[in-house]
mmCIF file of C-alpha atoms in Angstrom:
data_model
loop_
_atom_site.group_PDB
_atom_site.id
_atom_site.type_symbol
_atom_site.label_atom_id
_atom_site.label_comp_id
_atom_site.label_asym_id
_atom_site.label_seq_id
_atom_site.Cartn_x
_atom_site.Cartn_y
_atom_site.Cartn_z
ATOM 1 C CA UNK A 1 1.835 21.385 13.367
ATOM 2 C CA UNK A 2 3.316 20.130 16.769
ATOM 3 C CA UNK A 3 6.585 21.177 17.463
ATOM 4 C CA UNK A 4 9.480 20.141 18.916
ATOM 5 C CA UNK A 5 13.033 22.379 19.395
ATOM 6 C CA UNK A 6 16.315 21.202 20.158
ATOM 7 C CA UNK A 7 19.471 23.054 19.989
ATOM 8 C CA UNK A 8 21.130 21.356 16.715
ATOM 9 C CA UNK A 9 24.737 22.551 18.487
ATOM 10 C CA UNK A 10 27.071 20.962 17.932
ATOM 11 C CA UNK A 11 27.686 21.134 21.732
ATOM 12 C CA UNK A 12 30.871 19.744 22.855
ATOM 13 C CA UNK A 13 32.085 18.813 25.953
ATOM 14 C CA UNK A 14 35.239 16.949 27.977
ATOM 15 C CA UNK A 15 35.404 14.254 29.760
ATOM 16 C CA UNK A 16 34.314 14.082 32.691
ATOM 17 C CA UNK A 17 31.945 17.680 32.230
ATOM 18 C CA UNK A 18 28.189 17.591 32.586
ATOM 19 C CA UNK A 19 26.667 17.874 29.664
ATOM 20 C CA UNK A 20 23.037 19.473 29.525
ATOM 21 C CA UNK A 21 20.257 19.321 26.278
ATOM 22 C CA UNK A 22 17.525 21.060 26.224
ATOM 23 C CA UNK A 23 13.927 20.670 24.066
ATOM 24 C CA UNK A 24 10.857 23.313 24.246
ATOM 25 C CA UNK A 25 7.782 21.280 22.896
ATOM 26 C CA UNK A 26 4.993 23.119 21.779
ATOM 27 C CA UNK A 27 1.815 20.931 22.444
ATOM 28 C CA UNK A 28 0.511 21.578 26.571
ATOM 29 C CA UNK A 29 -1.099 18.716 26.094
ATOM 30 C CA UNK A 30 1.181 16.305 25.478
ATOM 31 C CA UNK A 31 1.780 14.061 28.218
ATOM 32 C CA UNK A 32 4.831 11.875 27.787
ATOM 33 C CA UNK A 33 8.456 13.171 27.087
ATOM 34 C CA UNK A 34 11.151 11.097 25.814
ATOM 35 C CA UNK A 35 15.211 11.005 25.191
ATOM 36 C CA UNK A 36 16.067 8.936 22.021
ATOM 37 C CA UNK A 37 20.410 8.681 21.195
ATOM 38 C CA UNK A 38 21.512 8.398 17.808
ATOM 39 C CA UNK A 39 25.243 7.463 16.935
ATOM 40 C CA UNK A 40 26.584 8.012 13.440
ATOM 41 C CA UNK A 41 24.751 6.109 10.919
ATOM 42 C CA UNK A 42 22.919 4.044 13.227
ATOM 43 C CA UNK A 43 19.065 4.044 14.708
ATOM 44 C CA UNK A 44 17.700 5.798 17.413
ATOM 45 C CA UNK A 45 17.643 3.780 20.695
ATOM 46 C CA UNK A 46 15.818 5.140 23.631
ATOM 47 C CA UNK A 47 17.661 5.969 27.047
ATOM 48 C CA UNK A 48 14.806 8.381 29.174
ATOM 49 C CA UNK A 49 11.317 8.646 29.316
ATOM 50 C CA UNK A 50 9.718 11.013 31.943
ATOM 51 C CA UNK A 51 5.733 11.767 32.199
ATOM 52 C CA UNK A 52 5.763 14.109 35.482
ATOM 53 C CA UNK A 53 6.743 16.935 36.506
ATOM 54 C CA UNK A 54 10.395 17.022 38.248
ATOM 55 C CA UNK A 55 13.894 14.916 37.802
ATOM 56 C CA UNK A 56 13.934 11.069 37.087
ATOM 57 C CA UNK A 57 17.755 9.857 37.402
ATOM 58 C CA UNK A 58 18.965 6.726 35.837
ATOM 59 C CA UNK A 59 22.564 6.236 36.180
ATOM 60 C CA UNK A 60 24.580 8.737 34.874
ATOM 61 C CA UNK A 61 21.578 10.303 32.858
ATOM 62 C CA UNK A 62 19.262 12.648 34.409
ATOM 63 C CA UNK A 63 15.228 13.551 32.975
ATOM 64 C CA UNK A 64 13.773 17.046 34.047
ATOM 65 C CA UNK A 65 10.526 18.394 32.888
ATOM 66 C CA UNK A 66 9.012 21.315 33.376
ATOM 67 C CA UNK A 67 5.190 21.498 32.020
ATOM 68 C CA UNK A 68 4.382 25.180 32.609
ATOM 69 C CA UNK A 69 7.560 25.733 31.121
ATOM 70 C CA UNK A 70 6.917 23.300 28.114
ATOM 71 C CA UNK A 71 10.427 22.529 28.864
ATOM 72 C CA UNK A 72 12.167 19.094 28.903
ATOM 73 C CA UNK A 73 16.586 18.647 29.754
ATOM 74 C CA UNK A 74 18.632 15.765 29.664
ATOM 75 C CA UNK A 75 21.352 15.850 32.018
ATOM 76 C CA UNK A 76 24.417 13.544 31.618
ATOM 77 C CA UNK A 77 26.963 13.429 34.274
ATOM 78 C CA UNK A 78 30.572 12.511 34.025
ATOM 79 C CA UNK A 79 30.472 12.486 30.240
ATOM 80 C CA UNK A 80 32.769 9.845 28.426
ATOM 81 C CA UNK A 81 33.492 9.699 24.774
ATOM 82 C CA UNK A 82 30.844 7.001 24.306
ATOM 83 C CA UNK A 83 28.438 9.430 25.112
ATOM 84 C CA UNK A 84 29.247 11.138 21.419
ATOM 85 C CA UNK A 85 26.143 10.883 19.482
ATOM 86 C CA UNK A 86 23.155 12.940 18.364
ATOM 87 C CA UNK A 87 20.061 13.254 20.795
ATOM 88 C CA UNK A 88 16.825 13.373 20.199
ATOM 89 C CA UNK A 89 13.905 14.711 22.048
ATOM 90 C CA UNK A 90 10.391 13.136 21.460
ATOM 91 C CA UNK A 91 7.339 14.371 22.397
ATOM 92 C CA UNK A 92 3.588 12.358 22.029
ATOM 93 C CA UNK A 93 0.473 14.503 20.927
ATOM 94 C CA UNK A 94 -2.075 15.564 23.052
ATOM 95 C CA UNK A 95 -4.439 12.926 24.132
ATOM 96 C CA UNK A 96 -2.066 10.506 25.523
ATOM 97 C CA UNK A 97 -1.240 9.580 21.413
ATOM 98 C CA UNK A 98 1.438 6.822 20.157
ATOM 99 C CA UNK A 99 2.323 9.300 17.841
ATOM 100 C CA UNK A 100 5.433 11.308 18.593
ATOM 101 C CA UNK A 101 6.952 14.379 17.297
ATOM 102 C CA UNK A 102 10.803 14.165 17.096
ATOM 103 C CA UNK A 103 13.002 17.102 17.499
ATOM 104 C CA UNK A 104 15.671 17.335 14.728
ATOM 105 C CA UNK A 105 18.554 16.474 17.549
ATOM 106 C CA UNK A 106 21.241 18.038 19.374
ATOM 107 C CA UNK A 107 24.635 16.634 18.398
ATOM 108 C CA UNK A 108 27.020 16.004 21.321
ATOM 109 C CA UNK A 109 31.064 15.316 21.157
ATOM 110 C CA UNK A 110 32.642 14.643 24.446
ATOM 111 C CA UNK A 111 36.794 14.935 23.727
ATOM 112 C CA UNK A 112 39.011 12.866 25.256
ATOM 113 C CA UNK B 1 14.276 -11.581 20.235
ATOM 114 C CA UNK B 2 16.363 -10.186 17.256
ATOM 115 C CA UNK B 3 14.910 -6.872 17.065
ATOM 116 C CA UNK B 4 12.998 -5.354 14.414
ATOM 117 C CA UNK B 5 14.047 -6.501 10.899
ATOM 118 C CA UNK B 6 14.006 -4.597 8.098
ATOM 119 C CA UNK B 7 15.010 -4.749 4.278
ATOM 120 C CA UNK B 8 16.792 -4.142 2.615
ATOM 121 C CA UNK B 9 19.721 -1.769 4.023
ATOM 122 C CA UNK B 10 20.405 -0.226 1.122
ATOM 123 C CA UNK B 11 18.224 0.579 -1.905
ATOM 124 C CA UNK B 12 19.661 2.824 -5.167
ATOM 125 C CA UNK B 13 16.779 3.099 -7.599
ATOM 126 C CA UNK B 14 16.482 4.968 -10.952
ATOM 127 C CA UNK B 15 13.797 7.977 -10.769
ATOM 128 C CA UNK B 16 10.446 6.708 -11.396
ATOM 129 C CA UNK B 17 11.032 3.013 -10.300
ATOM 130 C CA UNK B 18 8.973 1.203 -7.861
ATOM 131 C CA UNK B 19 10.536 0.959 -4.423
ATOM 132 C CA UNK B 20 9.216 -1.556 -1.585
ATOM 133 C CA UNK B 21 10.434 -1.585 1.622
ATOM 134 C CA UNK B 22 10.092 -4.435 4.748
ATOM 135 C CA UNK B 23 9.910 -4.683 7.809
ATOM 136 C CA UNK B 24 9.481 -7.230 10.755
ATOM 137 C CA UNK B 25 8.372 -6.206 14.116
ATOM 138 C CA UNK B 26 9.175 -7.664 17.090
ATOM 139 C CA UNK B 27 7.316 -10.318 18.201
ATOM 140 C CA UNK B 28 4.093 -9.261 20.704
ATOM 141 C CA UNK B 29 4.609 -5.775 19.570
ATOM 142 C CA UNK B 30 1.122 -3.925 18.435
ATOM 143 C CA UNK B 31 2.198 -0.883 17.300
ATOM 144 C CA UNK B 32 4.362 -0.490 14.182
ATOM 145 C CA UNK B 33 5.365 3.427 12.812
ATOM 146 C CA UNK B 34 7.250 4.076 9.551
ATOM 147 C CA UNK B 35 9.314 7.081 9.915
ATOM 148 C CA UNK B 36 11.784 8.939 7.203
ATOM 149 C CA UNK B 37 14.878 10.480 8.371
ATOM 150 C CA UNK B 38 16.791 13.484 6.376
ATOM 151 C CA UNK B 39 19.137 16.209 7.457
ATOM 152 C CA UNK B 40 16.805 18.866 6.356
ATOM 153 C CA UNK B 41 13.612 17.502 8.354
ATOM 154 C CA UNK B 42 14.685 15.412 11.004
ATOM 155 C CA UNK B 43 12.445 12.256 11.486
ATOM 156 C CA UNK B 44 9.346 12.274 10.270
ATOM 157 C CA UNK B 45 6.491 10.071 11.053
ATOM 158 C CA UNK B 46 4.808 8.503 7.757
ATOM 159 C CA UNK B 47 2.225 6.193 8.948
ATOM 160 C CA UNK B 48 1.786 3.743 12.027
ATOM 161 C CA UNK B 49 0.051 0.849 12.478
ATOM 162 C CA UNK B 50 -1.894 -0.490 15.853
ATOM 163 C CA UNK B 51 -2.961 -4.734 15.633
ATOM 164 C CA UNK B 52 -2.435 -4.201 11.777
ATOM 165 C CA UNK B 53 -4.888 -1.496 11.238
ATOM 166 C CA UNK B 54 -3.670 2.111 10.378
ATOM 167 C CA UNK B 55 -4.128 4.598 12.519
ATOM 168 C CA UNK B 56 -3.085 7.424 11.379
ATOM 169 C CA UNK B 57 -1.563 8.355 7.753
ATOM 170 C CA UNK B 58 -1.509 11.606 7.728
ATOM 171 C CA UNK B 59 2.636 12.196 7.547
ATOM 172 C CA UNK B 60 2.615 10.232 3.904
ATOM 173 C CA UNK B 61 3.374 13.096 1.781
ATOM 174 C CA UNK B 62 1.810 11.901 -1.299
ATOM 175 C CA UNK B 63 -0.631 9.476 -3.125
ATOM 176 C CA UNK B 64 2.709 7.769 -4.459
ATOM 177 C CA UNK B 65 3.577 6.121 -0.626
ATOM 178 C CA UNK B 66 1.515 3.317 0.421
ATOM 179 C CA UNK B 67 1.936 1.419 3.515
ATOM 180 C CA UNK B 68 0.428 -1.889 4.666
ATOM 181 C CA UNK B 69 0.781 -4.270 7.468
ATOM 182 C CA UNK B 70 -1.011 -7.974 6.288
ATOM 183 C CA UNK B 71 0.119 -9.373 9.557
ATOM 184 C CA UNK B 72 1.416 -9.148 12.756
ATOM 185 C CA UNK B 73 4.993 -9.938 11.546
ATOM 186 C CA UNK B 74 5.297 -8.190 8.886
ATOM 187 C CA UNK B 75 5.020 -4.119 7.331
ATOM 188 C CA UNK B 76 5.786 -3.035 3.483
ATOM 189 C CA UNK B 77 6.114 0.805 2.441
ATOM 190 C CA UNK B 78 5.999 1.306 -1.142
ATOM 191 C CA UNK B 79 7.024 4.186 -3.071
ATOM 192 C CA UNK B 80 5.808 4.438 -6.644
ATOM 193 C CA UNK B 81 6.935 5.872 -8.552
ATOM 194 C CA UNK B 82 10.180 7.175 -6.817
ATOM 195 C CA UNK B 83 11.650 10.850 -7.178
ATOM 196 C CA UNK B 84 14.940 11.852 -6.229
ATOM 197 C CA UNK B 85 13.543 14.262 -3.218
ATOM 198 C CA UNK B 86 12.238 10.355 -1.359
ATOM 199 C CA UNK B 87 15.967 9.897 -0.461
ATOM 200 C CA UNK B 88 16.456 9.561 2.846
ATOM 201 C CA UNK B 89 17.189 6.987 5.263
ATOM 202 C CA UNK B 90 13.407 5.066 6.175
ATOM 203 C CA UNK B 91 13.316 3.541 9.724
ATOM 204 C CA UNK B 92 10.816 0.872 10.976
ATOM 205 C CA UNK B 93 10.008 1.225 14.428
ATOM 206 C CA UNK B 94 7.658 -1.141 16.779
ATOM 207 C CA UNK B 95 6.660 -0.688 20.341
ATOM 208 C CA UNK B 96 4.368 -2.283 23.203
ATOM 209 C CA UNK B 97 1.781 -0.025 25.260
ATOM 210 C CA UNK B 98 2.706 2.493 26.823
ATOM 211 C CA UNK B 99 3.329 4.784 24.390
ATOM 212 C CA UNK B 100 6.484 6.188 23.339
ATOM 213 C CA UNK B 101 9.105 3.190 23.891
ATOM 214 C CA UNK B 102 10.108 2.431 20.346
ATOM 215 C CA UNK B 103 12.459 -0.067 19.075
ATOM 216 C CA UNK B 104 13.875 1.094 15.626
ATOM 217 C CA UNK B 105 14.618 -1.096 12.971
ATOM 218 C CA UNK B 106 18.500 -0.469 11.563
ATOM 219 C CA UNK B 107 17.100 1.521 8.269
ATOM 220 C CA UNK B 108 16.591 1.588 4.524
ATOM 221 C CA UNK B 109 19.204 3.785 2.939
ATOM 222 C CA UNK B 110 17.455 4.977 -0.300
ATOM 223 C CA UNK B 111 18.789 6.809 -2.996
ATOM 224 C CA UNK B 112 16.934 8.068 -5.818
ATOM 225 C CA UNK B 113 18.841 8.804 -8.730
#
């Protein structure tokens, strides 16, 4: 069974702070790494993808990925209270699949 | 577009009761995933879909889940009969190539009593 780890936290932050999530996937093959946010009884919506190696910024939200590290971050500078929601890592099976493995989340509160 | 559709939001069944759920893609999408969403488990992939053929079933935890996709437009999940331990929150999710860029539907709360 592919897996996918996420701190489940919560992790909270203030305004303002960087706030950091991490996910350790455990499929070297997988190719394509992706940052899903969740708020309160609402879907997932996606915010960051990232397929190679290195940092992909996007606004206030930064991707790294580390391969040989199975290791993937999200990175979200100058946190505001909107920013309060659960994220989820995804991560697609080996083979360049559609199929991806979720991580169970890392809830986030940024206080005012 | 409006999104991906899906019905109803919220299902309470009796144990044992048929359950069907719906859902529209959006429109040019090829790929269509059913996934299952609890506290315990996270989101689970059930079954998804690629030009109306399944792919790959192998998350449908029992002969009692059946998925089908008649059409382009349009995606049914069917538990039957329902136990209490299917409650969970069902999401329909579509995407276009490449992978990974899902749109989710808003949900099926489902309660099995």
């Amino acid at each position: 069974q592919k897996e996918v780890e996420q701190n489940s936290g919560p992790l909270s932050v203030p305004e303002g702070a960087i706030a950091s999530l991490n996910c350790t996937y455990s499929d070297r093959g997988s190719q394509s790494f992706f940052w899903y946010r969740q708020y309160s009884g609402k879907s997932p919506e996606l915010i960051m993808f990232i397929y190679s190696n290195g940092d992909k910024e996007d606004g206030r939200f930064t991707a790294q990925l580390n391969k040989a590290s199975q290791y993937v971050s999200l990175l979200i500078r100058d946190s505001q209270p909107s920013d309060s929601a659960t994220y989820l890592c995804a991560v697609n099976e080996r083979g360049g699949s559609e199929k991806l493995v979720f991580g169970k989340g890392t809830k986030l509160t940024v206080n005012p | 577009d409006a999104g991906v559709i899906q019905s109803p939001r919220h299902e309470v069944t009796e144990m044992g009761q048929e359950v069907t759920l719906r859902c529209k893609p959006i429109s040019g999408h090829d790929y269509l995933f059913w996934y299952r969403q609890t506290m315990m488990r996270g989101l689970e992939l059930l079954i998804y879909f690629n030009n109306n053929v399944p792919i790959d079933d192998s998350g449908m935890p029992e002969d009692r889940f059946s998925a089908k996709m008649p059409n382009a437009s349009f995606s049914t999940l069917k538990i039957q009969p329902s136990e209490p331990r299917d409650s969970a929150v069902y999401f329909c999710a579509s995407s276009l190539a490449p992978q990974g860029k899902l749109f989710f539907g808003s949900g099926t709360q489902l309660s099995v009593l």
